[in-house]
Short mmCIF file of N, CA and C in Angstrom, two decimals:
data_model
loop_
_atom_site.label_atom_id
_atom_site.label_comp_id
_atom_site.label_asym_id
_atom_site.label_seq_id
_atom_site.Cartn_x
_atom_site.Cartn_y
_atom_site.Cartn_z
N UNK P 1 96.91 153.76 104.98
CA UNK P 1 96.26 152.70 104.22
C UNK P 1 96.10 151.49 105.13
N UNK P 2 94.65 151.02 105.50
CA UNK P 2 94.37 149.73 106.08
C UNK P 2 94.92 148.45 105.21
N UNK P 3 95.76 147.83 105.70
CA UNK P 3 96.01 146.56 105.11
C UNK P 3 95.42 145.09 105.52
N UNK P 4 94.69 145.47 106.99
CA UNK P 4 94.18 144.18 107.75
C UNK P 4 93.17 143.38 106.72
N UNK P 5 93.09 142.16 106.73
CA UNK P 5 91.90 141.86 106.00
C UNK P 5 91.12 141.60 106.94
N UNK P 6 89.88 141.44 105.99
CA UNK P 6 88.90 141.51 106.63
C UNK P 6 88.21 140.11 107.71
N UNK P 7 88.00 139.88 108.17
CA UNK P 7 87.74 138.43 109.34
C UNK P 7 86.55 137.26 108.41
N UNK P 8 86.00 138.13 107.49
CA UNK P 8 85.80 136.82 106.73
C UNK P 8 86.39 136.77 105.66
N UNK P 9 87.28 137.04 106.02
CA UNK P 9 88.09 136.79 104.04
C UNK P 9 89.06 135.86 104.92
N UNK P 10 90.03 136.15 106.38
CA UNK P 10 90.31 135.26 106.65
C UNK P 10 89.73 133.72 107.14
N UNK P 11 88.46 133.60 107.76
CA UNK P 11 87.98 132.25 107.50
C UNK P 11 87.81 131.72 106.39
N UNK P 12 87.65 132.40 104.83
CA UNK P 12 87.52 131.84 103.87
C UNK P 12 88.83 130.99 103.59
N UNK P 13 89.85 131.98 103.89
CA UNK P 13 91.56 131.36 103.13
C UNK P 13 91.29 130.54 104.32
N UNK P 14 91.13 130.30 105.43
CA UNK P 14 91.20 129.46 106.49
C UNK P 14 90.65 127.72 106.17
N UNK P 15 89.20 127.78 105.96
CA UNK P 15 88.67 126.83 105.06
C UNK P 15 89.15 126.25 103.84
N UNK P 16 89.22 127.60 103.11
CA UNK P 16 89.91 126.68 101.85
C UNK P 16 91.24 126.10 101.91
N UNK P 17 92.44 126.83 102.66
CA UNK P 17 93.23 125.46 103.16
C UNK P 17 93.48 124.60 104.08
N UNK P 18 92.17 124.43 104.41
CA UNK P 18 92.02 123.10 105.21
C UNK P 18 91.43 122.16 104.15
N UNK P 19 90.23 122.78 102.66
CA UNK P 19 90.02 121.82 102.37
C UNK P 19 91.12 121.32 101.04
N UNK P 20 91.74 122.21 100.89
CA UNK P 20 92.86 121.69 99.86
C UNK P 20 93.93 121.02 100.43
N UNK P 21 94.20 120.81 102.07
CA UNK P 21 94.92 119.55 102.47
C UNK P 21 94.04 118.44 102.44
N UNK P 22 93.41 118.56 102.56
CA UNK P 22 91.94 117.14 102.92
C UNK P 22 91.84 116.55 101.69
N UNK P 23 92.00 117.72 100.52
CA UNK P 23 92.09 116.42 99.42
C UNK P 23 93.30 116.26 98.47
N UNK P 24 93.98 116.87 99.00
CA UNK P 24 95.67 116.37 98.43
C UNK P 24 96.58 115.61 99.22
N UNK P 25 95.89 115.70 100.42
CA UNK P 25 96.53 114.65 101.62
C UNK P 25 98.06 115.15 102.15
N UNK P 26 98.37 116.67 102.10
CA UNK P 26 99.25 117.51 102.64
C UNK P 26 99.92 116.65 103.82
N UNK P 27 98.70 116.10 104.70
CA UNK P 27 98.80 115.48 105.99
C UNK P 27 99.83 114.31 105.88
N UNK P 28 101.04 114.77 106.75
CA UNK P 28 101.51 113.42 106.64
C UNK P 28 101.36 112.22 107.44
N UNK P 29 101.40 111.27 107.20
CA UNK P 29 101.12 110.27 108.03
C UNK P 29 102.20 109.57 109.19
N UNK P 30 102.12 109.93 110.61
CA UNK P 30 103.31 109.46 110.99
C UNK P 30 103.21 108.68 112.33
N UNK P 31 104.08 107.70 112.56
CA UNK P 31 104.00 107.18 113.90
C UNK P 31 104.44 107.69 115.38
N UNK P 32 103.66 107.06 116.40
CA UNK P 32 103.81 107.66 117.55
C UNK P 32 105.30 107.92 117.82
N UNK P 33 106.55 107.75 117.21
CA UNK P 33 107.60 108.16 117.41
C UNK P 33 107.81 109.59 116.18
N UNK P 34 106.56 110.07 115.99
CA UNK P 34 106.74 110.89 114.61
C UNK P 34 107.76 110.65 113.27
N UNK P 35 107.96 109.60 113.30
CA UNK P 35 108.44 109.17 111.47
C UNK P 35 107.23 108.79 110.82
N UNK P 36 107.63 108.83 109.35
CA UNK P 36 106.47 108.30 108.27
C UNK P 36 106.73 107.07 108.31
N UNK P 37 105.58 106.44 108.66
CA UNK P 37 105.62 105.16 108.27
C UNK P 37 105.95 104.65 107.07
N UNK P 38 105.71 103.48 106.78
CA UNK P 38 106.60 102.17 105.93
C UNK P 38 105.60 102.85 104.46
N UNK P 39 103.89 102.48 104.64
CA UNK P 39 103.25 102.72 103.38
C UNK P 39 103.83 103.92 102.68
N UNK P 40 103.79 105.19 103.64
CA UNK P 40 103.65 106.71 103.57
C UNK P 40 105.14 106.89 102.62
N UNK P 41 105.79 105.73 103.31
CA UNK P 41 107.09 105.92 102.34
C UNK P 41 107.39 105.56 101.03
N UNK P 42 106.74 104.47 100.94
CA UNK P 42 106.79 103.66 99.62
C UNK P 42 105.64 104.59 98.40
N UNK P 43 104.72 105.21 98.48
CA UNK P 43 104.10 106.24 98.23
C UNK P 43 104.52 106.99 97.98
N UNK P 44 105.66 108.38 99.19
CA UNK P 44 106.46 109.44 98.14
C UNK P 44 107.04 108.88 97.47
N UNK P 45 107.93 107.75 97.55
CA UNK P 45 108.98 107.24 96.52
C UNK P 45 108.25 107.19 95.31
N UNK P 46 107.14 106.00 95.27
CA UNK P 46 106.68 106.46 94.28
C UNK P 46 106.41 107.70 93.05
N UNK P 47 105.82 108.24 94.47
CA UNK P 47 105.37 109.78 93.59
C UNK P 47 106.26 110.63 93.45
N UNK P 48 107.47 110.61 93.67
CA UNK P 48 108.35 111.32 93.53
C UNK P 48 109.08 112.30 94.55
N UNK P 49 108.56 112.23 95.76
CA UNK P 49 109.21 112.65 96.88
C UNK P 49 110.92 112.80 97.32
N UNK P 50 111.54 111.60 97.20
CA UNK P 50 112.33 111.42 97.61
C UNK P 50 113.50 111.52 95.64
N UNK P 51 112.81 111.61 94.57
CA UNK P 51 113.94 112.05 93.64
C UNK P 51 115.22 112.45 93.76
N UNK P 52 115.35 113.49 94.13
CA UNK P 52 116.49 114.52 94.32
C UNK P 52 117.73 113.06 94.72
N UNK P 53 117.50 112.56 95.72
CA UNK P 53 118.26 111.94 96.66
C UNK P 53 118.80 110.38 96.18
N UNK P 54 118.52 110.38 94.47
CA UNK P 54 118.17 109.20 93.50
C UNK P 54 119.52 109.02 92.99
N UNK P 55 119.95 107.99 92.98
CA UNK P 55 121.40 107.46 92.04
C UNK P 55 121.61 107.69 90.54
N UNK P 56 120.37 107.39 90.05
CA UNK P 56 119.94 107.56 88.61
C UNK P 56 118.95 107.70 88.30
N UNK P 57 118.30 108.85 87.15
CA UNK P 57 117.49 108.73 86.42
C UNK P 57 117.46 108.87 84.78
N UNK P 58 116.44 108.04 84.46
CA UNK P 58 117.02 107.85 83.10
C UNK P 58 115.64 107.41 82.46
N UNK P 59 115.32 107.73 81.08
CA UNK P 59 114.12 107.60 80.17
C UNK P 59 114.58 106.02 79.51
N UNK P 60 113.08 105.78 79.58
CA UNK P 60 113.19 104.13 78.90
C UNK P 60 111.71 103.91 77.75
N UNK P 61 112.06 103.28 76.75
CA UNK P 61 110.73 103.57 75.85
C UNK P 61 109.38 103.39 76.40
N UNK P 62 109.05 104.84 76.55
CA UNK P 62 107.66 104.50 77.25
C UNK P 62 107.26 105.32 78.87
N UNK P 63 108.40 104.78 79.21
CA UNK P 63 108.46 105.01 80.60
C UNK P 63 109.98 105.89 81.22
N UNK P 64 110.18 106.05 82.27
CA UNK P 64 111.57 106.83 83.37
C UNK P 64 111.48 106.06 84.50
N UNK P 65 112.55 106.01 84.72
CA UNK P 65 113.48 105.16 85.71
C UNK P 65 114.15 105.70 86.47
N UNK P 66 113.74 105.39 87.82
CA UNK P 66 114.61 106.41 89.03
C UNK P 66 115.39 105.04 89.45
N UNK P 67 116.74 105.32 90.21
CA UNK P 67 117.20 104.13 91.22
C UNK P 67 117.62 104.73 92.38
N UNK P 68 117.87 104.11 93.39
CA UNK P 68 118.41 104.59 94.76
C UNK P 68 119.35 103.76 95.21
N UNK P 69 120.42 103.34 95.23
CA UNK P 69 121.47 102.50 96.46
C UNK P 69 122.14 102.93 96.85
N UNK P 70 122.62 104.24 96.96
CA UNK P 70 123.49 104.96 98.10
C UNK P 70 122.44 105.06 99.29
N UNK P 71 121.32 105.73 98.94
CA UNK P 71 120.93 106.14 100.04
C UNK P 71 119.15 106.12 100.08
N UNK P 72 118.80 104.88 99.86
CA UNK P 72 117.35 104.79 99.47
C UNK P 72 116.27 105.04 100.40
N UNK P 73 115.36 105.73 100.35
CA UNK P 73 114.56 106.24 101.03
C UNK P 73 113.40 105.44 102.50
N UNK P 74 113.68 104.04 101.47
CA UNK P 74 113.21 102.94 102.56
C UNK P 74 114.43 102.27 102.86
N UNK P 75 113.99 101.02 103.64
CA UNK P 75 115.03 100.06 104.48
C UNK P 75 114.72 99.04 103.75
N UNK P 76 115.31 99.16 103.04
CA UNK P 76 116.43 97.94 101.78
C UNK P 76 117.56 98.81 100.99
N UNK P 77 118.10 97.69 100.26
CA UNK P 77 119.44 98.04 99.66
C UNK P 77 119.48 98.71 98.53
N UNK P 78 118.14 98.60 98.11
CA UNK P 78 118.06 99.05 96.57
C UNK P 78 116.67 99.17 95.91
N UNK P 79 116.48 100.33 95.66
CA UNK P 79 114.68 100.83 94.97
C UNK P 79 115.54 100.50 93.55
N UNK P 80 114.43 100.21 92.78
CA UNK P 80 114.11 100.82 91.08
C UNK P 80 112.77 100.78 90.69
N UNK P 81 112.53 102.20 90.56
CA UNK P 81 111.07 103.18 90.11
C UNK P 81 110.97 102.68 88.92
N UNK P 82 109.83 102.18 88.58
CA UNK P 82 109.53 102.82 87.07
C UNK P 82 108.20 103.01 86.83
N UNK P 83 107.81 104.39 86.06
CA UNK P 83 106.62 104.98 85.82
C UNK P 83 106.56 105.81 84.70
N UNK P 84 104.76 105.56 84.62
CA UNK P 84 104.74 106.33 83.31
C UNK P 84 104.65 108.01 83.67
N UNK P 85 105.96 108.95 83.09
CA UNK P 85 105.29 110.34 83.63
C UNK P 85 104.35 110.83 83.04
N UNK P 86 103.48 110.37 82.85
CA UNK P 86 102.06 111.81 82.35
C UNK P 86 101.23 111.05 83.88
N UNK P 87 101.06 109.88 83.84
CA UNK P 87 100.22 109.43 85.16
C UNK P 87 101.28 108.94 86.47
N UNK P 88 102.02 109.96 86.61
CA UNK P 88 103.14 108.93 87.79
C UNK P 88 102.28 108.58 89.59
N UNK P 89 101.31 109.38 89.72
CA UNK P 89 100.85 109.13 90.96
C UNK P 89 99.94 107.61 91.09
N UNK P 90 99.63 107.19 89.41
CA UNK P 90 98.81 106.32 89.46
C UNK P 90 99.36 104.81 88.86
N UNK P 91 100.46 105.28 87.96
CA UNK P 91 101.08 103.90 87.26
C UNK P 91 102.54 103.97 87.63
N UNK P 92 102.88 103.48 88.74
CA UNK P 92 104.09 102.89 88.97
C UNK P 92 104.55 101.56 89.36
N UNK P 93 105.13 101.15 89.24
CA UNK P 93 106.19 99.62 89.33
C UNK P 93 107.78 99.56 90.65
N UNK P 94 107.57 99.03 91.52
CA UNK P 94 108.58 99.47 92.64
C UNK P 94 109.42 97.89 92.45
N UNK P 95 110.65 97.69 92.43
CA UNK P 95 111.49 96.56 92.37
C UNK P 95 112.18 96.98 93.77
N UNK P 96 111.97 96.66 94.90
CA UNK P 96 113.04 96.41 96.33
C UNK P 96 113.65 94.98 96.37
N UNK P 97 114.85 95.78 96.62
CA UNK P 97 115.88 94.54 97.07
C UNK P 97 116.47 94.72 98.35
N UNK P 98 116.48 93.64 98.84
CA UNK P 98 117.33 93.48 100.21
C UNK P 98 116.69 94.33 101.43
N UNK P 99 115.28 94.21 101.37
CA UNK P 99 113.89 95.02 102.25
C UNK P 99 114.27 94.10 103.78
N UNK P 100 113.83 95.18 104.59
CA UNK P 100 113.93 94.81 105.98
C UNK P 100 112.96 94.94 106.41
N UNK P 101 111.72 94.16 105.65
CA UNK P 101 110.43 94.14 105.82
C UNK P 101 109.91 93.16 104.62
N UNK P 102 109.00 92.58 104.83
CA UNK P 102 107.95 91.27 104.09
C UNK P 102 107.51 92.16 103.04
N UNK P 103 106.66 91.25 102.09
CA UNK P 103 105.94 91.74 101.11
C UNK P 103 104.29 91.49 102.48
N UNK P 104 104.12 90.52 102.80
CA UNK P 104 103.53 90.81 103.75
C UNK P 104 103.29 91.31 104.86
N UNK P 105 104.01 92.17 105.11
CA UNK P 105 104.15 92.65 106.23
C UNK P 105 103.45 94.49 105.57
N UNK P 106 104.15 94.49 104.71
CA UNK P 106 103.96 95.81 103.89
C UNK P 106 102.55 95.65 103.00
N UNK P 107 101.81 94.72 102.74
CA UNK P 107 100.43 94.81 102.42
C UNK P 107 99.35 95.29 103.66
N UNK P 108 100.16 94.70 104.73
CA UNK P 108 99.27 95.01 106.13
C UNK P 108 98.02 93.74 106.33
N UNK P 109 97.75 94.49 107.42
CA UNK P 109 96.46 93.68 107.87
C UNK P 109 95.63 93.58 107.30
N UNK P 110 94.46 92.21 106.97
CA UNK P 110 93.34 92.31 106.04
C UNK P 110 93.98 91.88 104.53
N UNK P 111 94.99 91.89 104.53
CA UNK P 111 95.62 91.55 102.66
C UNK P 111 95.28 90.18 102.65
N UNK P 112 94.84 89.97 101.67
CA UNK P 112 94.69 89.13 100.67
C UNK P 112 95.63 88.17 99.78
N UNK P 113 95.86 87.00 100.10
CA UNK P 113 96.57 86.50 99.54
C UNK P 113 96.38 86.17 97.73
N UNK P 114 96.68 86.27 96.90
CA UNK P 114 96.38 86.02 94.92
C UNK P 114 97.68 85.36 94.84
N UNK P 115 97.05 84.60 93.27
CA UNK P 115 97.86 83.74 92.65
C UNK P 115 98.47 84.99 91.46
N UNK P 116 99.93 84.49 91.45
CA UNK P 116 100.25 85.47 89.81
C UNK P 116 101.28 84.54 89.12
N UNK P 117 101.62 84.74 88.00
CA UNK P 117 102.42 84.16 86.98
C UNK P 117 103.74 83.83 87.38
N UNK P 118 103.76 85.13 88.57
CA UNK P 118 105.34 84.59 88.92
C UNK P 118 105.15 84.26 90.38
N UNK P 119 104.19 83.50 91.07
CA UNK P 119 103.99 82.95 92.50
C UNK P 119 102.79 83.79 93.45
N UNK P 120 102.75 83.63 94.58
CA UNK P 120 102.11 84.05 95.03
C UNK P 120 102.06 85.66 95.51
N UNK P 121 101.32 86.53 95.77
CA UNK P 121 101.45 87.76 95.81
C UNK P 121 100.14 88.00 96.53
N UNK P 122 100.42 89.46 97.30
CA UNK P 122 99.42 89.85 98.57
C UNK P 122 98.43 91.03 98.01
N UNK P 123 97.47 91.59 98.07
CA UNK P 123 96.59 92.80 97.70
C UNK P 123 96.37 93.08 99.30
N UNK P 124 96.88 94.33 99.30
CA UNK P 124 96.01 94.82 100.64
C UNK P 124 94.99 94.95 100.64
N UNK P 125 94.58 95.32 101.68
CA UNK P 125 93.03 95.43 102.06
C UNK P 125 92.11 96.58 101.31
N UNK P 126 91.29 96.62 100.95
CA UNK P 126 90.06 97.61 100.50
C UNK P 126 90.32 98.75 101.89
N UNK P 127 90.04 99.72 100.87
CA UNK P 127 90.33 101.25 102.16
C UNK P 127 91.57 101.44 102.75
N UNK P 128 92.45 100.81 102.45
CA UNK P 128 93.99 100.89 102.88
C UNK P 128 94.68 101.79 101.40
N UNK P 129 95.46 102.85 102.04
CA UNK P 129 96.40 103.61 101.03
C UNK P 129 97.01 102.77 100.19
N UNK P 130 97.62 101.27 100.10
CA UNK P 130 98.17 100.70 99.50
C UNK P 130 97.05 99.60 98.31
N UNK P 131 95.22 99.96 98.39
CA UNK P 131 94.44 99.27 97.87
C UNK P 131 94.82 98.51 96.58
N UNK P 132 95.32 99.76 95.59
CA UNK P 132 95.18 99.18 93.94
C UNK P 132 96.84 99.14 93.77
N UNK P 133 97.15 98.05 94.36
CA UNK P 133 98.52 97.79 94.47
C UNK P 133 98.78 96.13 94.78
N UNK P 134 99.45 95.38 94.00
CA UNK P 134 99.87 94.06 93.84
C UNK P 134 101.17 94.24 94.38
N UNK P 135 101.37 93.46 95.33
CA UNK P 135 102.85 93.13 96.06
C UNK P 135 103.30 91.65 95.93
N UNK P 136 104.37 91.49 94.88
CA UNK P 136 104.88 89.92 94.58
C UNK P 136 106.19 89.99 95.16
N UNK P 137 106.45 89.40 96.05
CA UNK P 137 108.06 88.64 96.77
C UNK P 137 108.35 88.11 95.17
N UNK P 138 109.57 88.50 95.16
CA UNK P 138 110.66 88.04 93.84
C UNK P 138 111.67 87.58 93.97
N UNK P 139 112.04 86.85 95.28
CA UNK P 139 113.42 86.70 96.09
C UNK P 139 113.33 86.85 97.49
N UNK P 140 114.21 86.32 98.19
CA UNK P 140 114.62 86.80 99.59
C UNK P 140 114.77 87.96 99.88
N UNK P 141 114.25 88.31 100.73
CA UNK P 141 114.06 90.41 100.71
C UNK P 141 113.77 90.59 99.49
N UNK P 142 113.28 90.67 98.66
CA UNK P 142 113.10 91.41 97.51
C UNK P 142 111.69 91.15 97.47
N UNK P 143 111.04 92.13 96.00
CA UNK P 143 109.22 92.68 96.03
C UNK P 143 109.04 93.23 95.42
N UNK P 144 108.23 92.63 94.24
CA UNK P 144 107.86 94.23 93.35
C UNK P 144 106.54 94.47 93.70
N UNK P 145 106.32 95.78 93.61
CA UNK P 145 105.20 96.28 93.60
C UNK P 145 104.37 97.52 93.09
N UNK P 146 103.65 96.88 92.36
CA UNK P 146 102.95 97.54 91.08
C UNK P 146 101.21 97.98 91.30
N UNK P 147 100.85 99.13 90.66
CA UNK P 147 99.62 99.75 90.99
C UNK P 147 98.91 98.85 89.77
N UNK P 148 97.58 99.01 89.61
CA UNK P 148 96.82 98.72 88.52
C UNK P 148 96.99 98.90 87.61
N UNK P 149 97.11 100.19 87.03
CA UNK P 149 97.44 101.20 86.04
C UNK P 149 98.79 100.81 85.25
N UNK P 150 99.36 100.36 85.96
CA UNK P 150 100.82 99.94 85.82
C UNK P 150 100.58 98.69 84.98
N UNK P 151 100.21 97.92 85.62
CA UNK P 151 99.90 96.20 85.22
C UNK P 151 98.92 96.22 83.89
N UNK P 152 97.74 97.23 83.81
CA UNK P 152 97.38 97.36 82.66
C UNK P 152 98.09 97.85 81.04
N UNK P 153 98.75 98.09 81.35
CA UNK P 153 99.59 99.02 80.69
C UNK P 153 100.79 98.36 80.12
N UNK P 154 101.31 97.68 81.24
CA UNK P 154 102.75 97.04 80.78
C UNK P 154 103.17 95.31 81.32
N UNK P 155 102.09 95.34 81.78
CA UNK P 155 101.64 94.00 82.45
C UNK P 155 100.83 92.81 82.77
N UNK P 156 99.60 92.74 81.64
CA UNK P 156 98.44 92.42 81.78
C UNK P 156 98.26 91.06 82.06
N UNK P 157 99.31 90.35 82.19
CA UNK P 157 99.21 88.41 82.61
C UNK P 157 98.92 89.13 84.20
N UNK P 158 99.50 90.19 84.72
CA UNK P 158 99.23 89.88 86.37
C UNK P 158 97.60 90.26 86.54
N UNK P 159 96.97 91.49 85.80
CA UNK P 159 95.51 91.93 85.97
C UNK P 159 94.62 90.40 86.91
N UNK P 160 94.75 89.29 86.29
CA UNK P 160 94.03 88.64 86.95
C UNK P 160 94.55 88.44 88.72
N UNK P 161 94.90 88.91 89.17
CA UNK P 161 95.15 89.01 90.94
C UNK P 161 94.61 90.29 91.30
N UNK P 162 94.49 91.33 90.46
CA UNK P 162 93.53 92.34 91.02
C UNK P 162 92.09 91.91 91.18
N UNK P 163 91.28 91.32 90.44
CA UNK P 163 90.34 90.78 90.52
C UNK P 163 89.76 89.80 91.67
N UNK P 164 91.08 89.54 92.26
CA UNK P 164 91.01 88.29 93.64
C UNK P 164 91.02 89.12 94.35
N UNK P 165 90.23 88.66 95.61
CA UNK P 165 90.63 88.99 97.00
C UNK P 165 90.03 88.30 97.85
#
């Protein structure tokens, strides 16, 4: 019994997973020392990457709540997730404390400075992974940072800083 397949059935599976990384973004993003960068990180956390490795999780009306301070996935002292799970890739809320990095620094180049209810806050740039995302300093090292989806939802005094840039 021939089991080889056939040479275009393998360019097909060949193509098709190249194009099902291209649009799930399989690719990770990493720096010339091969780590994931700062965005790439704040992103799985988000999306749920780094769970497993979480202090607590716990349901809150509405929403679930991850935390991290043993061993949090970025460089600060302390994550707290919160998102809605039916949309978690799109509506989340990030609280860092004790970050070894800016709220500006982590919007990147091209951000945008906005006014919000609770002070000033950065929008990154258009075409940057971090686009539909509001970053407010809340403290010394500390930052929340919230997607659109998020702010619509459970937040709507900030909506007006998405609108700025």
């Amino acid at each position: 019994m021939n089991l080889k397949p056939a040479p275009p059935l393998l360019a097909a599976l060949a193509l098709c997973s190249f194009a099902l990384c291209s649009l799930t973004g399989c690719r990770k993003a990493a720096q010339a020392d091969g780590s994931e960068d700062l965005v790439s990180k704040v992103l799985f956390t988000a999306t749920g990457s780094y769970d497993a490795q979480a202090d607590l999780k716990e349901r809150i009306p509405g929403l679930r709540r991850t935390t991290w301070t043993t061993k949090p996935p970025l460089p600060v002292q302390k994550i707290v997730l919160q998102y809605d799970s039916n949309a978690r890739p799109l509506s989340w809320f990030l609280n860092l404390s004790g970050a070894q990095f800016t709220a500006q620094s982590l919007a990147g180049e091209g951000a945008a400075q906005v006014q919000t209810p609770q002070g000033q806050g950065w929008r990154p740039a258009k075409g940057t992974r971090l686009e539909d995302v509001l970053i407010v300093p809340t403290g010394q090292d500390s930052m929340s940072v919230l997607t659109r989806a998020y702010v619509t939802q459970n937040d709507p005094a900030l909506l007006k800083a998405f609108a700025a840039r």
